[in-house]
N, CA, C and O atoms as a Tripos MOL2 file, in Angstrom:
@<TRIPOS>MOLECULE
protein
  280   279    70     0     0
PROTEIN
NO_CHARGES

@<TRIPOS>ATOM
      1 N         -11.2780    5.3460    7.4810 N.3       1 THR1
      2 CA         -9.7860    5.5750    6.3010 C.3       1 THR1
      3 C          -9.0870    4.4500    6.9740 C.2       1 THR1
      4 O          -8.6830    4.4940    8.1360 O.2       1 THR1
      5 N          -8.9650    3.3890    6.1280 N.am      2 CYS2
      6 CA         -7.2320    2.5850    6.5710 C.3       2 CYS2
      7 C          -6.1470    3.4900    6.0420 C.2       2 CYS2
      8 O          -6.1070    4.1040    4.9750 O.2       2 CYS2
      9 N          -5.1410    3.4250    7.1850 N.am      3 VAL3
     10 CA         -4.0590    3.6080    6.9890 C.3       3 VAL3
     11 C          -2.9290    2.4450    6.6110 C.2       3 VAL3
     12 O          -2.5410    1.8190    7.5970 O.2       3 VAL3
     13 N          -2.3700    2.0790    5.4030 N.am      4 VAL4
     14 CA         -1.4060    0.6790    5.3150 C.3       4 VAL4
     15 C          -0.1650    1.0790    4.9690 C.2       4 VAL4
     16 O           0.1540    1.1010    3.7800 O.2       4 VAL4
     17 N           0.7710    1.4770    6.0310 N.am      5 PRO5
     18 CA          2.4210    1.7270    6.5590 C.3       5 PRO5
     19 C           2.6450    0.1280    5.6630 C.2       5 PRO5
     20 O           2.1690   -0.9810    5.9050 O.2       5 PRO5
     21 N           3.8400    0.7340    4.2560 N.am      6 THR6
     22 CA          4.6120   -0.5490    4.0420 C.3       6 THR6
     23 C           6.2490   -0.4860    3.8660 C.2       6 THR6
     24 O           6.8950    0.5540    3.9970 O.2       6 THR6
     25 N           6.7270   -1.5810    3.5950 N.am      7 HIS7
     26 CA          7.6360   -1.0580    3.4260 C.3       7 HIS7
     27 C           8.7140   -2.3830    3.1200 C.2       7 HIS7
     28 O           9.3310   -2.9840    3.9990 O.2       7 HIS7
     29 N           8.7620   -2.6240    1.8830 N.am      8 ASN8
     30 CA          9.2390   -3.2900    1.4730 C.3       8 ASN8
     31 C           8.7930   -5.0550    1.7220 C.2       8 ASN8
     32 O           9.2750   -6.1570    1.9850 O.2       8 ASN8
     33 N           7.6610   -4.4210    1.4510 N.am      9 ARG9
     34 CA          6.8730   -5.6670    1.5910 C.3       9 ARG9
     35 C           5.4030   -5.9060    0.5050 C.2       9 ARG9
     36 O           4.2340   -6.0470    0.8630 O.2       9 ARG9
     37 N           5.9100   -5.8900   -0.7520 N.am     10 PRO10
     38 CA          5.2080   -6.2060   -2.0290 C.3      10 PRO10
     39 C           4.2010   -7.0870   -1.9620 C.2      10 PRO10
     40 O           3.0140   -6.7960   -2.1040 O.2      10 PRO10
     41 N           4.7320   -8.3920   -1.7030 N.am     11 HIS11
     42 CA          4.2400   -9.6690   -0.8150 C.3      11 HIS11
     43 C           2.9710   -9.5040   -0.5740 C.2      11 HIS11
     44 O           2.0300   -9.7320   -1.3340 O.2      11 HIS11
     45 N           2.9450   -8.9010    1.0350 N.am     12 PHE12
     46 CA          1.9990   -8.6100    1.8870 C.3      12 PHE12
     47 C           0.5330   -7.5670    2.0720 C.2      12 PHE12
     48 O          -0.5150   -7.4340    2.7050 O.2      12 PHE12
     49 N           1.6860   -6.7790    0.6110 N.am     13 LEU13
     50 CA          0.5090   -5.5930    0.2190 C.3      13 LEU13
     51 C           0.1440   -6.1210   -1.0730 C.2      13 LEU13
     52 O          -0.3300   -5.3040   -1.8620 O.2      13 LEU13
     53 N           0.2230   -6.8900   -1.3180 N.am     14 ARG14
     54 CA         -0.9110   -7.9300   -2.9520 C.3      14 ARG14
     55 C          -1.7510   -8.5800   -1.9410 C.2      14 ARG14
     56 O          -2.9460   -8.4410   -2.2010 O.2      14 ARG14
     57 N          -1.5580   -9.1160   -1.0800 N.am     15 ARG15
     58 CA         -2.6520   -9.7050    0.1890 C.3      15 ARG15
     59 C          -3.9120   -8.8430    0.5350 C.2      15 ARG15
     60 O          -5.1160   -9.0790    0.4440 O.2      15 ARG15
     61 N          -3.2850   -7.8920    0.9140 N.am     16 LEU16
     62 CA         -4.0400   -7.3410    1.5040 C.3      16 LEU16
     63 C          -5.3260   -7.0110    0.6420 C.2      16 LEU16
     64 O          -6.5390   -7.1760    0.7750 O.2      16 LEU16
     65 N          -4.4930   -6.4770   -0.2900 N.am     17 LEU17
     66 CA         -5.8070   -5.2360   -1.6460 C.3      17 LEU17
     67 C          -6.6230   -6.8680   -2.1220 C.2      17 LEU17
     68 O          -7.8440   -7.0210   -2.1490 O.2      17 LEU17
     69 N          -5.9890   -7.5350   -2.3310 N.am     18 HIS18
     70 CA         -6.4080   -8.9900   -2.4750 C.3      18 HIS18
     71 C          -7.7910   -9.0760   -2.0660 C.2      18 HIS18
     72 O          -8.7580   -9.2020   -2.8180 O.2      18 HIS18
     73 N          -7.8000   -8.9600   -0.2330 N.am     19 PHE19
     74 CA         -8.8550  -10.1210    0.1770 C.3      19 PHE19
     75 C         -10.0510   -8.7410    0.0950 C.2      19 PHE19
     76 O         -11.2390   -8.9530   -0.1480 O.2      19 PHE19
     77 N          -9.4330   -7.2060    0.3660 N.am     20 TYR20
     78 CA        -10.4260   -5.8140    0.2500 C.3      20 TYR20
     79 C         -11.3370   -5.9020   -1.3900 C.2      20 TYR20
     80 O         -12.5310   -5.6390   -1.5290 O.2      20 TYR20
     81 N         -10.1830   -6.4330   -2.7240 N.am     21 THR21
     82 CA        -11.3460   -6.3280   -3.2760 C.3      21 THR21
     83 C         -12.3770   -7.5890   -3.2870 C.2      21 THR21
     84 O         -13.2590   -7.9140   -4.0820 O.2      21 THR21
     85 N         -11.8470   -8.2310   -1.9360 N.am     22 LYS22
     86 CA        -13.6900   -9.3980   -2.2050 C.3      22 LYS22
     87 C         -14.9270   -8.9320   -1.4730 C.2      22 LYS22
     88 O         -16.0490   -9.3260   -1.7940 O.2      22 LYS22
     89 N         -14.7290   -8.1820   -0.5980 N.am     23 PHE23
     90 CA        -15.1210   -7.8210    1.0760 C.3      23 PHE23
     91 C         -15.3240   -5.9370    0.3100 C.2      23 PHE23
     92 O         -16.2000   -5.2800    0.8720 O.2      23 PHE23
     93 N         -14.7650   -5.4140   -0.5380 N.am     24 ARG24
     94 CA        -15.1480   -3.2620   -0.6460 C.3      24 ARG24
     95 C         -15.4320   -3.2160    0.1540 C.2      24 ARG24
     96 O         -16.5630   -3.4100    0.6000 O.2      24 ARG24
     97 N         -14.2180   -2.8550    0.7940 N.am     25 PRO25
     98 CA        -14.9080   -1.4990    2.1430 C.3      25 PRO25
     99 C         -15.4340   -0.7500    1.8360 C.2      25 PRO25
    100 O         -15.5430   -0.5140    0.6330 O.2      25 PRO25
    101 N         -16.2300    0.2600    3.1080 N.am     26 ASN26
    102 CA        -16.9460    1.2410    2.2310 C.3      26 ASN26
    103 C         -15.8220    2.7320    3.0280 C.2      26 ASN26
    104 O         -16.1330    3.7360    3.6690 O.2      26 ASN26
    105 N         -14.2080    2.0510    2.4560 N.am     27 PHE27
    106 CA        -13.9490    3.4290    3.7600 C.3      27 PHE27
    107 C         -12.6770    3.5770    2.2790 C.2      27 PHE27
    108 O         -12.6220    2.7050    1.4120 O.2      27 PHE27
    109 N         -11.8740    4.6830    2.2700 N.am     28 PRO28
    110 CA        -10.6550    5.0220    1.4230 C.3      28 PRO28
    111 C          -9.6840    3.9680    2.3900 C.2      28 PRO28
    112 O          -9.9260    3.6280    3.5480 O.2      28 PRO28
    113 N          -8.2750    3.4850    1.3670 N.am     29 LEU29
    114 CA         -7.6900    2.7260    1.4790 C.3      29 LEU29
    115 C          -6.3100    4.0890    1.7620 C.2      29 LEU29
    116 O          -6.5560    4.9830    0.9520 O.2      29 LEU29
    117 N          -4.8190    4.5270    2.7580 N.am     30 ILE30
    118 CA         -4.5930    5.1830    2.0830 C.3      30 ILE30
    119 C          -3.5410    4.2780    2.2660 C.2      30 ILE30
    120 O          -3.6540    3.4760    3.1930 O.2      30 ILE30
    121 N          -2.2210    4.2410    1.3370 N.am     31 ILE31
    122 CA         -0.8000    3.5840    1.4610 C.3      31 ILE31
    123 C           0.3410    4.4530    1.2670 C.2      31 ILE31
    124 O           0.7230    5.1230    0.3070 O.2      31 ILE31
    125 N           0.8590    4.2280    2.6470 N.am     32 VAL32
    126 CA          1.8670    5.1650    2.7830 C.3      32 VAL32
    127 C           3.5620    3.5660    3.0560 C.2      32 VAL32
    128 O           3.8070    2.6380    3.8270 O.2      32 VAL32
    129 N           4.3880    4.4340    1.4600 N.am     33 ASP33
    130 CA          5.1890    3.4940    1.7400 C.3      33 ASP33
    131 C           6.4220    3.9480    1.0740 C.2      33 ASP33
    132 O           6.7050    4.6090    0.0760 O.2      33 ASP33
    133 N           7.4010    2.9760    2.5630 N.am     34 SER34
    134 CA          8.4690    3.9360    2.5080 C.3      34 SER34
    135 C           9.5310    2.7500    1.9090 C.2      34 SER34
    136 O          10.5750    2.6600    2.5540 O.2      34 SER34
    137 N           9.4000    1.9110    0.8530 N.am     35 SER35
    138 CA         10.0630    0.6930    0.2480 C.3      35 SER35
    139 C          11.3460    1.0970   -0.5640 C.2      35 SER35
    140 O          11.1680    2.1200   -1.2260 O.2      35 SER35
    141 N          12.2080    0.7140   -0.6380 N.am     36 ASN36
    142 CA         13.5850    1.1900   -1.6920 C.3      36 ASN36
    143 C          12.5690    0.7460   -3.5250 C.2      36 ASN36
    144 O          11.4890    0.1830   -3.7010 O.2      36 ASN36
    145 N          13.5100    1.2910   -4.4620 N.am     37 PRO37
    146 CA         12.9890    2.0620   -4.9390 C.3      37 PRO37
    147 C          12.3330    0.7890   -6.1830 C.2      37 PRO37
    148 O          11.5390    1.1730   -7.0420 O.2      37 PRO37
    149 N          12.7290   -0.5240   -6.1320 N.am     38 SER38
    150 CA         12.2210   -1.9370   -6.9640 C.3      38 SER38
    151 C          10.9800   -2.2500   -6.1300 C.2      38 SER38
    152 O          10.1170   -2.9040   -6.7150 O.2      38 SER38
    153 N          10.7710   -1.9450   -5.0330 N.am     39 ASN39
    154 CA          9.6380   -2.7200   -4.5610 C.3      39 ASN39
    155 C           8.2370   -1.7480   -4.9120 C.2      39 ASN39
    156 O           7.1410   -2.1010   -5.3490 O.2      39 ASN39
    157 N           8.9360    0.1220   -4.3920 N.am     40 ALA40
    158 CA          8.1830    0.9310   -4.4760 C.3      40 ALA40
    159 C           7.1260    1.0010   -5.9360 C.2      40 ALA40
    160 O           5.9540    1.3710   -6.0080 O.2      40 ALA40
    161 N           8.0980    0.4690   -7.0730 N.am     41 ALA41
    162 CA          7.5020    0.5030   -7.7320 C.3      41 ALA41
    163 C           6.6190   -1.2640   -8.4980 C.2      41 ALA41
    164 O           6.0740   -1.3270   -9.6000 O.2      41 ALA41
    165 N           6.7190   -2.1180   -7.7660 N.am     42 GLU42
    166 CA          5.9850   -3.5090   -7.1050 C.3      42 GLU42
    167 C           4.7580   -3.0130   -6.7680 C.2      42 GLU42
    168 O           3.6760   -3.3340   -7.2610 O.2      42 GLU42
    169 N           4.9840   -2.1820   -5.8700 N.am     43 ASN43
    170 CA          3.8310   -2.3270   -4.8150 C.3      43 ASN43
    171 C           3.1890   -0.7090   -5.8780 C.2      43 ASN43
    172 O           2.1170   -1.0060   -6.4060 O.2      43 ASN43
    173 N           3.4650    0.2280   -6.1000 N.am     44 ARG44
    174 CA          2.5320    0.3590   -7.2230 C.3      44 ARG44
    175 C           1.6390    0.0390   -8.6250 C.2      44 ARG44
    176 O           0.8410    0.5410   -9.4170 O.2      44 ARG44
    177 N           2.3950   -1.1830   -8.3120 N.am     45 ALA45
    178 CA          1.6510   -1.5930  -10.0280 C.3      45 ALA45
    179 C           1.2030   -2.8920   -9.5570 C.2      45 ALA45
    180 O           0.4710   -3.5600  -10.2880 O.2      45 ALA45
    181 N           1.6090   -3.3870   -8.2610 N.am     46 VAL46
    182 CA         -0.0770   -4.3230   -7.3380 C.3      46 VAL46
    183 C          -1.2220   -2.7170   -7.5400 C.2      46 VAL46
    184 O          -1.8350   -2.4400   -8.5710 O.2      46 VAL46
    185 N          -1.2260   -1.8830   -6.2270 N.am     47 ILE47
    186 CA         -1.7890   -0.8130   -7.0020 C.3      47 ILE47
    187 C          -2.9940   -0.4450   -8.1110 C.2      47 ILE47
    188 O          -4.2200   -0.4340   -7.9990 O.2      47 ILE47
    189 N          -2.1200   -0.1560   -9.2000 N.am     48 ASP48
    190 CA         -2.8240   -0.0510  -10.6880 C.3      48 ASP48
    191 C          -3.2340   -1.0890  -10.7000 C.2      48 ASP48
    192 O          -3.9480   -0.9140  -11.6870 O.2      48 ASP48
    193 N          -3.4940   -2.5470  -10.3150 N.am     49 CYS49
    194 CA         -3.9240   -3.6890  -10.5450 C.3      49 CYS49
    195 C          -5.2230   -3.7380  -10.3090 C.2      49 CYS49
    196 O          -5.8640   -4.4730  -11.0590 O.2      49 CYS49
    197 N          -5.9910   -2.9770   -9.2060 N.am     50 VAL50
    198 CA         -7.0830   -2.7330   -8.0110 C.3      50 VAL50
    199 C          -7.2640   -1.4610   -7.8290 C.2      50 VAL50
    200 O          -7.8950   -1.3670   -6.7770 O.2      50 VAL50
    201 N          -7.0320   -0.2370   -8.3370 N.am     51 LYS51
    202 CA         -7.6020    0.9380   -8.3600 C.3      51 LYS51
    203 C          -9.0440    1.7930   -8.7970 C.2      51 LYS51
    204 O          -9.6790    2.8100   -8.5190 O.2      51 LYS51
    205 N          -9.0670    0.1800   -9.9970 N.am     52 ASP52
    206 CA        -10.3200    0.2810  -10.2260 C.3      52 ASP52
    207 C         -11.6170    0.0310   -9.1160 C.2      52 ASP52
    208 O         -12.4960    0.8930   -9.1010 O.2      52 ASP52
    209 N         -11.7060   -0.8560   -8.4210 N.am     53 ARG53
    210 CA        -12.2030   -1.7280   -7.5500 C.3      53 ARG53
    211 C         -12.3650   -1.0560   -5.9060 C.2      53 ARG53
    212 O         -13.3380   -1.2250   -5.1710 O.2      53 ARG53
    213 N         -10.9230   -0.1350   -5.5400 N.am     54 LEU54
    214 CA        -10.9370    0.1860   -4.4140 C.3      54 LEU54
    215 C         -10.8830    1.7290   -4.4590 C.2      54 LEU54
    216 O         -11.0650    2.3330   -5.5160 O.2      54 LEU54
    217 N         -10.5890    2.4560   -3.1000 N.am     55 GLU55
    218 CA        -10.6130    3.6700   -3.4310 C.3      55 GLU55
    219 C          -9.0820    3.5220   -2.5910 C.2      55 GLU55
    220 O          -8.8070    2.8770   -1.5800 O.2      55 GLU55
    221 N          -8.2840    4.3460   -3.4070 N.am     56 ILE56
    222 CA         -6.8550    4.0610   -2.9480 C.3      56 ILE56
    223 C          -6.1890    5.5010   -3.2600 C.2      56 ILE56
    224 O          -6.3630    6.1730   -4.2770 O.2      56 ILE56
    225 N          -5.0400    5.9490   -1.6620 N.am     57 SER57
    226 CA         -4.1710    6.5890   -2.1950 C.3      57 SER57
    227 C          -2.8400    6.1040   -2.0590 C.2      57 SER57
    228 O          -2.2140    5.2660   -1.4090 O.2      57 SER57
    229 N          -2.6790    6.8700   -2.8350 N.am     58 TYR58
    230 CA         -0.5090    6.1070   -2.3850 C.3      58 TYR58
    231 C           0.0610    7.0090   -2.6120 C.2      58 TYR58
    232 O           0.0160    7.7610   -3.5850 O.2      58 TYR58
    233 N           1.2420    7.0230   -0.8540 N.am     59 GLN59
    234 CA          2.3810    8.0320   -1.0180 C.3      59 GLN59
    235 C           3.4540    7.3360   -0.9960 C.2      59 GLN59
    236 O           3.3930    6.3470   -0.2660 O.2      59 GLN59
    237 N           4.0950    7.4490   -1.3600 N.am     60 HIS60
    238 CA          5.7160    7.2690   -1.2200 C.3      60 HIS60
    239 C           7.0430    8.4410   -0.8560 C.2      60 HIS60
    240 O           7.6180    9.2190   -1.6170 O.2      60 HIS60
    241 N           7.2450    8.1690    0.7390 N.am     61 TYR61
    242 CA          8.1070    8.9680    1.1770 C.3      61 TYR61
    243 C           9.7840    7.9380    0.9770 C.2      61 TYR61
    244 O           9.9010    6.7270    1.1630 O.2      61 TYR61
    245 N          10.6200    8.6890    0.6540 N.am     62 ASP62
    246 CA         12.3120    8.0110    0.2110 C.3      62 ASP62
    247 C          13.2280    8.8950    2.0340 C.2      62 ASP62
    248 O          13.6800   10.0400    2.0750 O.2      62 ASP62
    249 N          13.2190    8.0960    2.9760 N.am     63 LEU63
    250 CA         13.4120    9.4460    3.8120 C.3      63 LEU63
    251 C          14.0990    7.8510    4.6570 C.2      63 LEU63
    252 O          13.7710    6.6730    4.5160 O.2      63 LEU63
    253 N          15.4110    8.6740    5.7460 N.am     64 PRO64
    254 CA         15.6810    7.4880    6.4820 C.3      64 PRO64
    255 C          14.8250    7.4160    7.7210 C.2      64 PRO64
    256 O          14.1090    8.2840    8.2200 O.2      64 PRO64
    257 N          15.1040    5.9900    8.1570 N.am     65 PHE65
    258 CA         14.2030    5.4610    9.2580 C.3      65 PHE65
    259 C          13.6240    6.9790   10.3800 C.2      65 PHE65
    260 O          12.5920    7.6490   10.4180 O.2      65 PHE65
    261 N          14.7750    6.9870   11.0680 N.am     66 ILE66
    262 CA         14.3270    7.7270   12.0950 C.3      66 ILE66
    263 C          12.8410    8.9240   11.8250 C.2      66 ILE66
    264 O          11.8850    9.0790   12.5850 O.2      66 ILE66
    265 N          13.1910    9.8360   10.0790 N.am     67 GLU67
    266 CA         12.7700   11.2030    9.8190 C.3      67 GLU67
    267 C          11.6120   10.2470    9.8700 C.2      67 GLU67
    268 O          11.1510   10.5490   10.9710 O.2      67 GLU67
    269 N          10.8820    9.3470    9.4330 N.am     68 LYS68
    270 CA          9.8260    8.5460    9.0830 C.3      68 LYS68
    271 C           9.0330    8.1460   10.0010 C.2      68 LYS68
    272 O           7.8610    7.7790    9.9130 O.2      68 LYS68
    273 N           9.7540    8.2350   10.9410 N.am     69 CYS69
    274 CA          8.5780    7.9090   12.2330 C.3      69 CYS69
    275 C           7.8360    9.1160   13.2450 C.2      69 CYS69
    276 O           7.0280    9.0560   14.1720 O.2      69 CYS69
    277 N           8.6410   10.3550   12.4730 N.am     70 ILE70
    278 CA          8.8200   12.0180   12.5960 C.3      70 ILE70
    279 C           7.6520   11.8860   12.7420 C.2      70 ILE70
    280 O           6.9370   12.8710   12.9260 O.2      70 ILE70
@<TRIPOS>BOND
     1     1     2 1
     2     2     3 1
     3     3     4 2
     4     3     5 am
     5     5     6 1
     6     6     7 1
     7     7     8 2
     8     7     9 am
     9     9    10 1
    10    10    11 1
    11    11    12 2
    12    11    13 am
    13    13    14 1
    14    14    15 1
    15    15    16 2
    16    15    17 am
    17    17    18 1
    18    18    19 1
    19    19    20 2
    20    19    21 am
    21    21    22 1
    22    22    23 1
    23    23    24 2
    24    23    25 am
    25    25    26 1
    26    26    27 1
    27    27    28 2
    28    27    29 am
    29    29    30 1
    30    30    31 1
    31    31    32 2
    32    31    33 am
    33    33    34 1
    34    34    35 1
    35    35    36 2
    36    35    37 am
    37    37    38 1
    38    38    39 1
    39    39    40 2
    40    39    41 am
    41    41    42 1
    42    42    43 1
    43    43    44 2
    44    43    45 am
    45    45    46 1
    46    46    47 1
    47    47    48 2
    48    47    49 am
    49    49    50 1
    50    50    51 1
    51    51    52 2
    52    51    53 am
    53    53    54 1
    54    54    55 1
    55    55    56 2
    56    55    57 am
    57    57    58 1
    58    58    59 1
    59    59    60 2
    60    59    61 am
    61    61    62 1
    62    62    63 1
    63    63    64 2
    64    63    65 am
    65    65    66 1
    66    66    67 1
    67    67    68 2
    68    67    69 am
    69    69    70 1
    70    70    71 1
    71    71    72 2
    72    71    73 am
    73    73    74 1
    74    74    75 1
    75    75    76 2
    76    75    77 am
    77    77    78 1
    78    78    79 1
    79    79    80 2
    80    79    81 am
    81    81    82 1
    82    82    83 1
    83    83    84 2
    84    83    85 am
    85    85    86 1
    86    86    87 1
    87    87    88 2
    88    87    89 am
    89    89    90 1
    90    90    91 1
    91    91    92 2
    92    91    93 am
    93    93    94 1
    94    94    95 1
    95    95    96 2
    96    95    97 am
    97    97    98 1
    98    98    99 1
    99    99   100 2
   100    99   101 am
   101   101   102 1
   102   102   103 1
   103   103   104 2
   104   103   105 am
   105   105   106 1
   106   106   107 1
   107   107   108 2
   108   107   109 am
   109   109   110 1
   110   110   111 1
   111   111   112 2
   112   111   113 am
   113   113   114 1
   114   114   115 1
   115   115   116 2
   116   115   117 am
   117   117   118 1
   118   118   119 1
   119   119   120 2
   120   119   121 am
   121   121   122 1
   122   122   123 1
   123   123   124 2
   124   123   125 am
   125   125   126 1
   126   126   127 1
   127   127   128 2
   128   127   129 am
   129   129   130 1
   130   130   131 1
   131   131   132 2
   132   131   133 am
   133   133   134 1
   134   134   135 1
   135   135   136 2
   136   135   137 am
   137   137   138 1
   138   138   139 1
   139   139   140 2
   140   139   141 am
   141   141   142 1
   142   142   143 1
   143   143   144 2
   144   143   145 am
   145   145   146 1
   146   146   147 1
   147   147   148 2
   148   147   149 am
   149   149   150 1
   150   150   151 1
   151   151   152 2
   152   151   153 am
   153   153   154 1
   154   154   155 1
   155   155   156 2
   156   155   157 am
   157   157   158 1
   158   158   159 1
   159   159   160 2
   160   159   161 am
   161   161   162 1
   162   162   163 1
   163   163   164 2
   164   163   165 am
   165   165   166 1
   166   166   167 1
   167   167   168 2
   168   167   169 am
   169   169   170 1
   170   170   171 1
   171   171   172 2
   172   171   173 am
   173   173   174 1
   174   174   175 1
   175   175   176 2
   176   175   177 am
   177   177   178 1
   178   178   179 1
   179   179   180 2
   180   179   181 am
   181   181   182 1
   182   182   183 1
   183   183   184 2
   184   183   185 am
   185   185   186 1
   186   186   187 1
   187   187   188 2
   188   187   189 am
   189   189   190 1
   190   190   191 1
   191   191   192 2
   192   191   193 am
   193   193   194 1
   194   194   195 1
   195   195   196 2
   196   195   197 am
   197   197   198 1
   198   198   199 1
   199   199   200 2
   200   199   201 am
   201   201   202 1
   202   202   203 1
   203   203   204 2
   204   203   205 am
   205   205   206 1
   206   206   207 1
   207   207   208 2
   208   207   209 am
   209   209   210 1
   210   210   211 1
   211   211   212 2
   212   211   213 am
   213   213   214 1
   214   214   215 1
   215   215   216 2
   216   215   217 am
   217   217   218 1
   218   218   219 1
   219   219   220 2
   220   219   221 am
   221   221   222 1
   222   222   223 1
   223   223   224 2
   224   223   225 am
   225   225   226 1
   226   226   227 1
   227   227   228 2
   228   227   229 am
   229   229   230 1
   230   230   231 1
   231   231   232 2
   232   231   233 am
   233   233   234 1
   234   234   235 1
   235   235   236 2
   236   235   237 am
   237   237   238 1
   238   238   239 1
   239   239   240 2
   240   239   241 am
   241   241   242 1
   242   242   243 1
   243   243   244 2
   244   243   245 am
   245   245   246 1
   246   246   247 1
   247   247   248 2
   248   247   249 am
   249   249   250 1
   250   250   251 1
   251   251   252 2
   252   251   253 am
   253   253   254 1
   254   254   255 1
   255   255   256 2
   256   255   257 am
   257   257   258 1
   258   258   259 1
   259   259   260 2
   260   259   261 am
   261   261   262 1
   262   262   263 1
   263   263   264 2
   264   263   265 am
   265   265   266 1
   266   266   267 1
   267   267   268 2
   268   267   269 am
   269   269   270 1
   270   270   271 1
   271   271   272 2
   272   271   273 am
   273   273   274 1
   274   274   275 1
   275   275   276 2
   276   275   277 am
   277   277   278 1
   278   278   279 1
   279   279   280 2
@<TRIPOS>SUBSTRUCTURE
     1 THR1         2 RESIDUE 1 A THR
     2 CYS2         6 RESIDUE 1 A CYS
     3 VAL3        10 RESIDUE 1 A VAL
     4 VAL4        14 RESIDUE 1 A VAL
     5 PRO5        18 RESIDUE 1 A PRO
     6 THR6        22 RESIDUE 1 A THR
     7 HIS7        26 RESIDUE 1 A HIS
     8 ASN8        30 RESIDUE 1 A ASN
     9 ARG9        34 RESIDUE 1 A ARG
    10 PRO10       38 RESIDUE 1 A PRO
    11 HIS11       42 RESIDUE 1 A HIS
    12 PHE12       46 RESIDUE 1 A PHE
    13 LEU13       50 RESIDUE 1 A LEU
    14 ARG14       54 RESIDUE 1 A ARG
    15 ARG15       58 RESIDUE 1 A ARG
    16 LEU16       62 RESIDUE 1 A LEU
    17 LEU17       66 RESIDUE 1 A LEU
    18 HIS18       70 RESIDUE 1 A HIS
    19 PHE19       74 RESIDUE 1 A PHE
    20 TYR20       78 RESIDUE 1 A TYR
    21 THR21       82 RESIDUE 1 A THR
    22 LYS22       86 RESIDUE 1 A LYS
    23 PHE23       90 RESIDUE 1 A PHE
    24 ARG24       94 RESIDUE 1 A ARG
    25 PRO25       98 RESIDUE 1 A PRO
    26 ASN26      102 RESIDUE 1 A ASN
    27 PHE27      106 RESIDUE 1 A PHE
    28 PRO28      110 RESIDUE 1 A PRO
    29 LEU29      114 RESIDUE 1 A LEU
    30 ILE30      118 RESIDUE 1 A ILE
    31 ILE31      122 RESIDUE 1 A ILE
    32 VAL32      126 RESIDUE 1 A VAL
    33 ASP33      130 RESIDUE 1 A ASP
    34 SER34      134 RESIDUE 1 A SER
    35 SER35      138 RESIDUE 1 A SER
    36 ASN36      142 RESIDUE 1 A ASN
    37 PRO37      146 RESIDUE 1 A PRO
    38 SER38      150 RESIDUE 1 A SER
    39 ASN39      154 RESIDUE 1 A ASN
    40 ALA40      158 RESIDUE 1 A ALA
    41 ALA41      162 RESIDUE 1 A ALA
    42 GLU42      166 RESIDUE 1 A GLU
    43 ASN43      170 RESIDUE 1 A ASN
    44 ARG44      174 RESIDUE 1 A ARG
    45 ALA45      178 RESIDUE 1 A ALA
    46 VAL46      182 RESIDUE 1 A VAL
    47 ILE47      186 RESIDUE 1 A ILE
    48 ASP48      190 RESIDUE 1 A ASP
    49 CYS49      194 RESIDUE 1 A CYS
    50 VAL50      198 RESIDUE 1 A VAL
    51 LYS51      202 RESIDUE 1 A LYS
    52 ASP52      206 RESIDUE 1 A ASP
    53 ARG53      210 RESIDUE 1 A ARG
    54 LEU54      214 RESIDUE 1 A LEU
    55 GLU55      218 RESIDUE 1 A GLU
    56 ILE56      222 RESIDUE 1 A ILE
    57 SER57      226 RESIDUE 1 A SER
    58 TYR58      230 RESIDUE 1 A TYR
    59 GLN59      234 RESIDUE 1 A GLN
    60 HIS60      238 RESIDUE 1 A HIS
    61 TYR61      242 RESIDUE 1 A TYR
    62 ASP62      246 RESIDUE 1 A ASP
    63 LEU63      250 RESIDUE 1 A LEU
    64 PRO64      254 RESIDUE 1 A PRO
    65 PHE65      258 RESIDUE 1 A PHE
    66 ILE66      262 RESIDUE 1 A ILE
    67 GLU67      266 RESIDUE 1 A GLU
    68 LYS68      270 RESIDUE 1 A LYS
    69 CYS69      274 RESIDUE 1 A CYS
    70 ILE70      278 RESIDUE 1 A ILE
């Protein structure tokens, strides 16, 4: 399993998932997102574009920074 934390970086997630669609990993990807609503929506759209080619689990946590770290 590969855990990918993201926070307001949809461009990073898009680039990473593009890479994985080319090399098709043998493990699931877990995307843990703490982005603001507009970036979270963009992240979900990126995931929707590749979910037929990758095993992806997406979780969004809208928490203050300290609580996310805990």
